[in-house]
Coordinates of C-alpha atoms and ligand atoms in Angstrom, one line a residue:
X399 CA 116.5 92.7 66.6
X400 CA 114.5 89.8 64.3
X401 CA 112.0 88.2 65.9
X402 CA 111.2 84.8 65.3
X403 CA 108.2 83.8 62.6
X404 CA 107.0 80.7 60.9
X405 CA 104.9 83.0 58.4
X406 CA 104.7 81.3 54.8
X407 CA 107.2 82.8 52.8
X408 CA 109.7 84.6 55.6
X409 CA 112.8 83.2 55.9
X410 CA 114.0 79.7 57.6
X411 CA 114.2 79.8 61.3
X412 CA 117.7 78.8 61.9
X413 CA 118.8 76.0 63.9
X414 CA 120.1 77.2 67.6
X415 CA 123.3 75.8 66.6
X416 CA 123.5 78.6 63.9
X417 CA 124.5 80.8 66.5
X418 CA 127.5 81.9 68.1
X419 CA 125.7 82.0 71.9
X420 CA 122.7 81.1 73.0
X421 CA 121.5 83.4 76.1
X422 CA 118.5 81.7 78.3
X423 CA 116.8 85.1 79.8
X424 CA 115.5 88.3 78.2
X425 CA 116.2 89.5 81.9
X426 CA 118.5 92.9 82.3
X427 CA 121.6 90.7 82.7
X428 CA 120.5 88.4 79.6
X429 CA 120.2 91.5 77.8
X430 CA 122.9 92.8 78.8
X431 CA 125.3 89.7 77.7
X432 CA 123.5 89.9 74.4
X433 CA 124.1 93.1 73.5
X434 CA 128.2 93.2 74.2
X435 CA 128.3 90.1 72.5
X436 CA 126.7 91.2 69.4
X437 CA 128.3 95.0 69.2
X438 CA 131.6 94.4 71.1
X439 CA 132.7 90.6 69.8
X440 CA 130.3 91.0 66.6
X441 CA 128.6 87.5 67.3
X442 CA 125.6 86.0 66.6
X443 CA 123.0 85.7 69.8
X444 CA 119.9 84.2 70.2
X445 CA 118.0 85.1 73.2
X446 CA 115.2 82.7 74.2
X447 CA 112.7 83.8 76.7
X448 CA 109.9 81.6 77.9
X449 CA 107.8 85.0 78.7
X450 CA 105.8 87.2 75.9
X451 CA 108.2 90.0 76.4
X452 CA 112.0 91.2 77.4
X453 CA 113.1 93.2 80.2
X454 CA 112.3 90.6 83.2
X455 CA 111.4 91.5 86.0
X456 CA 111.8 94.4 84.8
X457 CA 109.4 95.0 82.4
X458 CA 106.9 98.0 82.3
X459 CA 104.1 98.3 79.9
X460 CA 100.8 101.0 79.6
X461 CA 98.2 100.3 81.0
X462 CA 95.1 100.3 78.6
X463 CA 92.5 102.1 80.1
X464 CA 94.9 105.2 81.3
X465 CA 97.5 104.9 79.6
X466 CA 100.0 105.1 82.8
X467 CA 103.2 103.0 82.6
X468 CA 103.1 100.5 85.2
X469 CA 106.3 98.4 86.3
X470 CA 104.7 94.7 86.0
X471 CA 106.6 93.1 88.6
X472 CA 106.8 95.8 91.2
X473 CA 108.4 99.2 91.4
X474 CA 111.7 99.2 89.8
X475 CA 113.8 102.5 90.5
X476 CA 117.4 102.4 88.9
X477 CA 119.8 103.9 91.0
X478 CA 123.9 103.3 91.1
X479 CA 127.1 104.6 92.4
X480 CA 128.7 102.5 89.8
X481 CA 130.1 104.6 87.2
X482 CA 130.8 101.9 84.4
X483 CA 127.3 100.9 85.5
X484 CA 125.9 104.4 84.8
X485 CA 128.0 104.9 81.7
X486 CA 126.7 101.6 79.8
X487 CA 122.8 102.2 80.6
X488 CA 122.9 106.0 79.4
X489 CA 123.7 104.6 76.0
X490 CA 120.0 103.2 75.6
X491 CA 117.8 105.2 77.4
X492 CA 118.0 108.9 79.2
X493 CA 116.9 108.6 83.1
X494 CA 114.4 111.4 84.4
X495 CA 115.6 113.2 87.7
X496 CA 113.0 111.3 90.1
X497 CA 114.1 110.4 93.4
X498 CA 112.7 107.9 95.2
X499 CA 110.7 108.7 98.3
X500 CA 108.7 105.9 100.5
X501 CA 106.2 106.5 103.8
X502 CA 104.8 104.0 105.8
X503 CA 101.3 104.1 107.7
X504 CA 101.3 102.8 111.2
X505 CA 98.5 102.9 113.2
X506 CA 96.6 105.3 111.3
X507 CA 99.8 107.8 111.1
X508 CA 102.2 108.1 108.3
X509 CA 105.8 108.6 108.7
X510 CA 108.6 109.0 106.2
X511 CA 110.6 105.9 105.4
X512 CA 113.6 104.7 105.7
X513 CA 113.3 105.6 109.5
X514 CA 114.8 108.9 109.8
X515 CA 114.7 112.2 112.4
X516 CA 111.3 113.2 111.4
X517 CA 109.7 109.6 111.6
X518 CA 111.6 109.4 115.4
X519 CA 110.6 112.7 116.0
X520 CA 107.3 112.0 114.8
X521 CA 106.6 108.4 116.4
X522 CA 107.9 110.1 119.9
X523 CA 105.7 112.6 119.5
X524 CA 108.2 116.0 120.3
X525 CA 110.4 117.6 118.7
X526 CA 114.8 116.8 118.6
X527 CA 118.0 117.3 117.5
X528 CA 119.9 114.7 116.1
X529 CA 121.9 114.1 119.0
X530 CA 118.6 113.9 121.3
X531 CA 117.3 111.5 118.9
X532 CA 120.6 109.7 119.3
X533 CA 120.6 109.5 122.6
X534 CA 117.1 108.5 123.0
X535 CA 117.8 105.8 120.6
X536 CA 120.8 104.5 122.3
X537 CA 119.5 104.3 125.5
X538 CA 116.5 101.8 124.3
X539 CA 119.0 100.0 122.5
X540 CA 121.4 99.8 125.8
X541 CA 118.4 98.0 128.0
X542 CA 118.5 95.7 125.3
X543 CA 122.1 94.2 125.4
X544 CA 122.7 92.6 122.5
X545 CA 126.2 91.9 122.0
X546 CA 125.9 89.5 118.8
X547 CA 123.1 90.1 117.2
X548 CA 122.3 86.2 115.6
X549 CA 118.7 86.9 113.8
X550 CA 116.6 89.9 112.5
X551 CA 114.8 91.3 115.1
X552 CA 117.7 91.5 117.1
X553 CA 120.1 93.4 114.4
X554 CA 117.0 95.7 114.1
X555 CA 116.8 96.3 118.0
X556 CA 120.4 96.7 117.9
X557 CA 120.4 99.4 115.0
X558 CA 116.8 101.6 116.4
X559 CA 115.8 100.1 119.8
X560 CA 112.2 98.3 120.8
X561 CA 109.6 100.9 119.8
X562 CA 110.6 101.5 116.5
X563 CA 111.3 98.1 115.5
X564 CA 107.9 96.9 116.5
X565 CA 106.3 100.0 114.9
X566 CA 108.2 100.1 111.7
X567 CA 110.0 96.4 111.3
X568 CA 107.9 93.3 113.3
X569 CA 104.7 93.6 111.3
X570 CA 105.5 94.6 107.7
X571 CA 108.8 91.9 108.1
X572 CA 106.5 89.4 109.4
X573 CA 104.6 90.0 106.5
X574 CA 106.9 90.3 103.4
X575 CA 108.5 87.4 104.4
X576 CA 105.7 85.1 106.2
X577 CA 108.4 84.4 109.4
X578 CA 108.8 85.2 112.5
X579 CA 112.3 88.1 112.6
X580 CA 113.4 85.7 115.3
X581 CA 113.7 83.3 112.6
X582 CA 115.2 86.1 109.7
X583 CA 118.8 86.3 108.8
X584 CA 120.0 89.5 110.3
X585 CA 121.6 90.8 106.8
X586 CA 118.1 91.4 105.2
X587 CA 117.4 94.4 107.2
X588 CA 120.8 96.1 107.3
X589 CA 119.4 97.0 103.4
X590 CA 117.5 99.3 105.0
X591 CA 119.6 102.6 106.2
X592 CA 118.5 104.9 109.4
X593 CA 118.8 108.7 108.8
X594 CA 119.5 110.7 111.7
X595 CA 118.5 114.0 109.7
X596 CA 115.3 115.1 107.9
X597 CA 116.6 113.4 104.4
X598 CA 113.4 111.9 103.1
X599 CA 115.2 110.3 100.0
X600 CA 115.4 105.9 99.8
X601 CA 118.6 105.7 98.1
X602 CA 121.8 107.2 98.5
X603 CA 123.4 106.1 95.4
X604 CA 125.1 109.2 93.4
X605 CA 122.7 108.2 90.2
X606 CA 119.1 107.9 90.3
X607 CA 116.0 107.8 87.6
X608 CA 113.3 106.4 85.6
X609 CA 113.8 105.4 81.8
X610 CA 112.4 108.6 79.9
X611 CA 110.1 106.5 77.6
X612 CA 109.9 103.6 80.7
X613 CA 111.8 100.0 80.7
X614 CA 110.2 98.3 77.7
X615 CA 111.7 101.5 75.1
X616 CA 115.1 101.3 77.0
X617 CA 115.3 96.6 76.5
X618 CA 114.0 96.9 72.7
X619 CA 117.2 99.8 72.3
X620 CA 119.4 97.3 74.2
X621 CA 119.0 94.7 71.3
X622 CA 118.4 97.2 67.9
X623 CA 120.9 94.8 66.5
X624 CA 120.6 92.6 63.7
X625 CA 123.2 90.1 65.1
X626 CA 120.5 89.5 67.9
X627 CA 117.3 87.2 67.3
X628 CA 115.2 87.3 70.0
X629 CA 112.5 83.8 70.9
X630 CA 109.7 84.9 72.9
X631 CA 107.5 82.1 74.6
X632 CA 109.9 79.8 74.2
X633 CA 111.4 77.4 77.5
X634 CA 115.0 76.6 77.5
X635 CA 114.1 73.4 78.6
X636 CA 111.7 73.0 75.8
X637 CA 114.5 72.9 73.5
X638 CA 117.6 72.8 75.1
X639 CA 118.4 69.5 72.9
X640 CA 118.7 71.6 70.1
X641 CA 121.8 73.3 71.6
X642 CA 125.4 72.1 70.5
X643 CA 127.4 70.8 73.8
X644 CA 129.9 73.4 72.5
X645 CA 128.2 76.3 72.2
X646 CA 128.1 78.5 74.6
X647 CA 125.2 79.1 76.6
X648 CA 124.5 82.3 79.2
X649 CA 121.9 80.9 81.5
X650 CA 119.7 83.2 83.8
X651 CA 117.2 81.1 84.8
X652 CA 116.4 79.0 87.8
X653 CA 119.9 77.5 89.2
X654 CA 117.9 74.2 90.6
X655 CA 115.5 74.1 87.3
X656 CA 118.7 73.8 84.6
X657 CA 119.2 71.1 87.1
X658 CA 115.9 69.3 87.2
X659 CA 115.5 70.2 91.0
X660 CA 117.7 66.8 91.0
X661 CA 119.4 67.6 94.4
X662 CA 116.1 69.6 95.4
X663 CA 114.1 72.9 95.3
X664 CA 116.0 76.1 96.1
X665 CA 113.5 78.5 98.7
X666 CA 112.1 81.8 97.2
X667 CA 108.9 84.1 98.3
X668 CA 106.8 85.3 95.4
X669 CA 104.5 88.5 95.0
X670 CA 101.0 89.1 94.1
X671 CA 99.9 91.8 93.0
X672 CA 96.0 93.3 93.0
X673 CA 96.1 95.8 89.8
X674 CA 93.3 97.9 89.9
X675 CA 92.8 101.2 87.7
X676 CA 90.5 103.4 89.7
X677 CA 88.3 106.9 88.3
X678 CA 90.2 109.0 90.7
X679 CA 93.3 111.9 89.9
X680 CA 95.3 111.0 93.0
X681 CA 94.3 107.7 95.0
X682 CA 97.3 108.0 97.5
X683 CA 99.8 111.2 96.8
X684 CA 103.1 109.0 96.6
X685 CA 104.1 106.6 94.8
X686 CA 104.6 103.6 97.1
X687 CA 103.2 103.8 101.1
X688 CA 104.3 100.7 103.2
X689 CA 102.1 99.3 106.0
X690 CA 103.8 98.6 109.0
X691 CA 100.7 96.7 110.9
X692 CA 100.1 93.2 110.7
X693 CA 96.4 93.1 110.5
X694 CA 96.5 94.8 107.0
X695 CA 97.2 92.2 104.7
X696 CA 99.1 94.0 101.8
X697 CA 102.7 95.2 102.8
X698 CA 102.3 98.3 100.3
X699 CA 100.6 99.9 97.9
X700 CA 102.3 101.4 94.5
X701 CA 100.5 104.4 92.9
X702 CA 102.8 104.6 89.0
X703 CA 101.6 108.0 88.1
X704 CA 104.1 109.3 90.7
X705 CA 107.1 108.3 88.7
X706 CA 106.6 110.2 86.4
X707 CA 105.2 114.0 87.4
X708 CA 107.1 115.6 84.2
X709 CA 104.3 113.3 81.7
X710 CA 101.3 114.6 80.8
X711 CA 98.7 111.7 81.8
X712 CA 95.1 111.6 81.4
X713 CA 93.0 113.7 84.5
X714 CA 90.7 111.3 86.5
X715 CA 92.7 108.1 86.5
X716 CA 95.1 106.3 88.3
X717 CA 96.7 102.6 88.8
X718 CA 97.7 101.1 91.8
X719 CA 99.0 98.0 92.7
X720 CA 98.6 96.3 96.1
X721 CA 101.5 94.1 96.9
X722 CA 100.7 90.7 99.1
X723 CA 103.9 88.3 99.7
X724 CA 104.3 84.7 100.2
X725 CA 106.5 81.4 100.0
X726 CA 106.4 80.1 96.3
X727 CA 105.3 77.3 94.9
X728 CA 106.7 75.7 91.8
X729 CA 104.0 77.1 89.3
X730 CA 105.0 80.7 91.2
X731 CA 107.6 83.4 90.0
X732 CA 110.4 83.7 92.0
X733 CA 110.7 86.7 93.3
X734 CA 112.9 87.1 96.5
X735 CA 115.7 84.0 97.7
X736 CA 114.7 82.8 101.1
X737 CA 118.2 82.0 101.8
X738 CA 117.7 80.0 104.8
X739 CA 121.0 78.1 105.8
X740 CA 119.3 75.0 104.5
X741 CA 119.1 77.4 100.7
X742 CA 122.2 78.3 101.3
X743 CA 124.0 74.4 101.5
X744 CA 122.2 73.5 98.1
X745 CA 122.8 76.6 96.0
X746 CA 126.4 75.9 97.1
X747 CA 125.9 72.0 96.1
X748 CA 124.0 73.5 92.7
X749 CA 127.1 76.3 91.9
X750 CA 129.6 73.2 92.4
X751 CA 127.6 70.9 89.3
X752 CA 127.3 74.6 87.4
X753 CA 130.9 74.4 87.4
X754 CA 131.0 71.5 85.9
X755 CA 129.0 72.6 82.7
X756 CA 132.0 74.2 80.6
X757 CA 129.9 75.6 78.0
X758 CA 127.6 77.0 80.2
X759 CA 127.8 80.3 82.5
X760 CA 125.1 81.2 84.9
X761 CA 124.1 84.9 85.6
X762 CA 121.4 86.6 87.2
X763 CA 119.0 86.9 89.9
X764 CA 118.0 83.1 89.4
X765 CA 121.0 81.3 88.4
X766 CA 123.0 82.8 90.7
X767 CA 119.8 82.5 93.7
X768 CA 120.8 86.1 94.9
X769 CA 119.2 89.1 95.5
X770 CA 120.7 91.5 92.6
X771 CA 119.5 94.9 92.2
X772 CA 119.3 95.6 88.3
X773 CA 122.5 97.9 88.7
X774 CA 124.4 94.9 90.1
X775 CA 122.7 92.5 87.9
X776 CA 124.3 94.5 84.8
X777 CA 127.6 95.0 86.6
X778 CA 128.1 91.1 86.6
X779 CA 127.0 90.8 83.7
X780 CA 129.8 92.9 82.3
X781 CA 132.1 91.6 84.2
X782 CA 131.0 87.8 83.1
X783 CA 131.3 89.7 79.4
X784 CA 135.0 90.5 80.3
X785 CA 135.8 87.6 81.9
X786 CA 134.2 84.8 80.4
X787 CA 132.6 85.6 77.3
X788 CA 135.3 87.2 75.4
X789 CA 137.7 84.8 76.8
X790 CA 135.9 82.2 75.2
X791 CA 135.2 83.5 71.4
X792 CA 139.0 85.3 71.7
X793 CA 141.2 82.5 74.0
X794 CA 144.6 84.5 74.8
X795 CA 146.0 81.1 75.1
X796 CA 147.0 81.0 71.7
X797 CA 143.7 78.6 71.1
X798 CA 142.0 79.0 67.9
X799 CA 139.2 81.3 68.5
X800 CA 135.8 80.6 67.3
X801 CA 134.9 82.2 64.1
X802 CA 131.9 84.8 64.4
X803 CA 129.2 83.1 62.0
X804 CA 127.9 86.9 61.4
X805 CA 124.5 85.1 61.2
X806 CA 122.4 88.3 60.5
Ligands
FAD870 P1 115.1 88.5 85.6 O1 114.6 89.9 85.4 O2 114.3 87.6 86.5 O3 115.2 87.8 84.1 C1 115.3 86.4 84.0 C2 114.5 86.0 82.8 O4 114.8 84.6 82.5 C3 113.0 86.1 83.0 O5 112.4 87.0 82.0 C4 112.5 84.7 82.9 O6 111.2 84.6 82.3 C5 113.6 84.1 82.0 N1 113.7 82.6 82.1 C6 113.8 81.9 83.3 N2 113.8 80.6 83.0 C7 113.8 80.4 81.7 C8 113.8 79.3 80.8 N3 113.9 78.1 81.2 N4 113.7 79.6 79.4 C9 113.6 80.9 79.0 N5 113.6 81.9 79.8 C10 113.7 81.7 81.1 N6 116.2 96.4 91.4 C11 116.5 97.7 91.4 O7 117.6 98.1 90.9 N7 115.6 98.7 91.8 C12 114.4 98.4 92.2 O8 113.6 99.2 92.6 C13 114.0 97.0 92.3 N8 112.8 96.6 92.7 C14 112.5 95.3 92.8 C15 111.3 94.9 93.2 C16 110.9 93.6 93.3 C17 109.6 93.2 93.8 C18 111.9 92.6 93.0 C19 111.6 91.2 93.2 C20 113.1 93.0 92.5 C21 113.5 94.3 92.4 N9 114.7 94.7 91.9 C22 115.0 96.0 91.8 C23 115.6 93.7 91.3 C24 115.5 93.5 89.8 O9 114.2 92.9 89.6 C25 116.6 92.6 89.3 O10 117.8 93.2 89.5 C26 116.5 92.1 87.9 O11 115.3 91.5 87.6 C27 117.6 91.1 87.6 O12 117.6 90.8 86.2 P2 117.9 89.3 85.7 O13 118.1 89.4 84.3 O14 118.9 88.7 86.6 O15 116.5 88.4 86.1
UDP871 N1 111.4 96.7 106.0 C1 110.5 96.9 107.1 N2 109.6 97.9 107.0 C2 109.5 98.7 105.9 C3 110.4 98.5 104.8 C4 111.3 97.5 104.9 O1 110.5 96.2 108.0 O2 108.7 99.7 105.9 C5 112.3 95.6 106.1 C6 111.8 94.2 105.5 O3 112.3 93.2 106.3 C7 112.5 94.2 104.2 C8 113.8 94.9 104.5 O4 113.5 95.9 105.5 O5 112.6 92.9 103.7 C9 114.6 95.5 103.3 O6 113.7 96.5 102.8 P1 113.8 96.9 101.2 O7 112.9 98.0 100.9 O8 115.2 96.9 100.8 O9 113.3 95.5 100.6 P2 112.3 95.1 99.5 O10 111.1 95.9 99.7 O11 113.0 95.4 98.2 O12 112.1 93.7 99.9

């Protein structure tokens, strides 16, 4: 990887139109697109980023004061049942055996989360089987009758009756998302599974893990290429003149934004987050503990030293992150697509003029306005790779191919 100077003496930055693609994103799917292209199809990338570092979203970095690797944007646990997925990662970074476990505190108790036998067992206050569970379950659920169920709160009541939604689901929902459930898309919360046995586990996927020397180690391996040139703090749109109308261009940015917002703004929440590194060993003894009521104003709390028992940190200290959620503005970071059916109509009207744009593809979470976990965020990605990408530097048309300017 070369990274960009204007040092006396170094060499010339080159013109964007030196290289064979241009990728907009140092995200996990940018990455990802710059790496096959440079070590599968031997091309020249240049990967501009308008942030100070790679890895998205996804980005980790020590903290100073402890040094305890903390996941800037919010937790990020990789987990996949993907194999090609799982294969492709391994080659840049061995994954620790952590398994990701989450509680939740309501009303002064805590109870294991996703909901399963020993929170219902626990919230009903005796102990049962999974069939009384079941039953008990079904029977709330029955005085319901819901036959369709048309927003959140009623797919919720549909999957774990009354009491447990309104413990578990109304509050902390009302909170991540600043919306009534009656006013929710019911998908959002079939993301989150019911157990009827004591498995504490979040994810169910056949892989699981952390980055052994944490995300930054595992981008920087991704592009230890010297086909690859990588422009931090520099906006696409900054410079997007500068780009041939040939060339092709991977854009993982804001669908609406390569746009100029001209049909309008696509919805998204944004996080903040309160980072504080406190003088104690063990401030909360898990790594992440939701709160289900809705006077607390934070939906949860992230405690990193948890992800990683098998490091030796220093005794005394720990980081935490609160987490507080709400609608963002234009100076905000997306975070989360609102999707409301309103979202919905103009990402559709946005994909039709993205189209258009032959020379351009557009990946990832923002140019694609979807929810992507990063395992499915690099299975497109190589799937745009073999589809699109190769297709265009190697036409099996009979085309002339473009040749690789091998611009290291
Ligand atoms: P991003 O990571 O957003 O990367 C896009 C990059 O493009 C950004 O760095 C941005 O700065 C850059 N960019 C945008 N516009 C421009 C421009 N004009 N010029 C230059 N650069 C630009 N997934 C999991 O698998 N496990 C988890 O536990 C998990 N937890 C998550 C928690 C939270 C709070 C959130 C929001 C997401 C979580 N995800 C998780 C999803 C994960 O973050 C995504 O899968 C991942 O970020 C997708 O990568 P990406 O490359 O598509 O997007
Ligand atoms: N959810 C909830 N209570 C919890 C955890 C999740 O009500 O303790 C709901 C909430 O609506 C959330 C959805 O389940 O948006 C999906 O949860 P997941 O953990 O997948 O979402 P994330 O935290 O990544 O938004």
């Amino acid at each position: 990887m070369r990274q960009y100077s204007l040092e006396f003496g170094k060499k010339k930055p080159r013109s964007l139109q030196d290289f064979d693609l241009v990728v907009v994103g140092a995200g996990i799917f940018g990455l990802t697109i710059a790496e096959r292209a440079a070590n599968q199809l031997g091309r020249s990338v240049c990967v501009l980023e308008r942030r100070d570092h790679l890895g998205g979203n996804c980005h980790s970095q020590s903290d100073a004061e402890s040094g305890i690797e903390y996941h800037c944007y919010g937790s990020h646990l990789f987990h996949t049942s993907n194999e090609e997925v799982w294969q492709y990662i391994q080659q840049f970074t061995g994954f620790t055996n952590y398994r990701h476990r989450v509680l939740s505190v309501y009303r002064g108790q805590v109870y294991s989360m996703p909901i399963n036998l020993g929170t219902i067992c626990a919230f009903f206050g005796r102990a049962m089987t999974p069939d009384e569970a079941r039953r008990l379950v079904a029977e709330q659920i029955a005085s319901e009758s819901i036959e369709r169920p048309a927003n959140l709160e009623q797919k919720a009541v549909s999957l774990i009756g009354r009491p447990l939604y309104e413990a578990f689901i109304r509050g902390y929902t009302k909170k991540q998302w600043q919306t009534d459930p009656q006013k929710l898309p019911p998908e959002i919360i079939t993301r989150l599974p019911v157990r009827w046995n004591f498995e504490p586990y979040y994810f169910a996927d056949a892989h699981e893990g952390l980055p052994v020397d944490g995300y930054a180690a595992m981008f920087q391996k991704m592009v230890d290429s010297p086909r690859i040139e990588i422009r931090l703090g520099v906006d696409f749109m900054d410079v997007r003149q500068h780009v041939s109308p040939r060339q092709l261009i991977v854009y993982t940015g804001p669908l609406d934004r390569y746009f100029g917002d001209s049909l309008g703004q696509l919805g998204w929440r944004t996080l903040d987050f309160e980072k504080q590194t406190l003088a104690v060993d063990d401030f909360q003894g898990a790594p992440v503990i939701n709160y289900a009521d809705e006077d607390v104003p934070y939906t949860r709390i992230h405690e990193f030293k948890h992800y990683h028992p098998e490091r030796h940190y220093v005794a005394g200290k720990t980081v935490i992150y609160r987490e507080y959620s709400r609608f963002a503005d234009q100076a905000d970071e997306p975070y989360y697509p609102i999707n409301t059916p309103r979202d919905r109509q103009l990402a559709a009207a946005y994909q039709e003029l993205a189209r258009r744009q032959h020379h351009v593809l557009f990946g990832g979470r923002l140019g694609l306005y979807q929810y992507l976990d990063m395992d499915r965020a690099v299975a497109a990605a190589l799937q745009m790779f073999r589809e699109q990408v190769v297709g265009f530097f190697e036409p099996s048309d009979g085309g002339l191919a473009r040749p690789a300017t091998h611009a290291a």
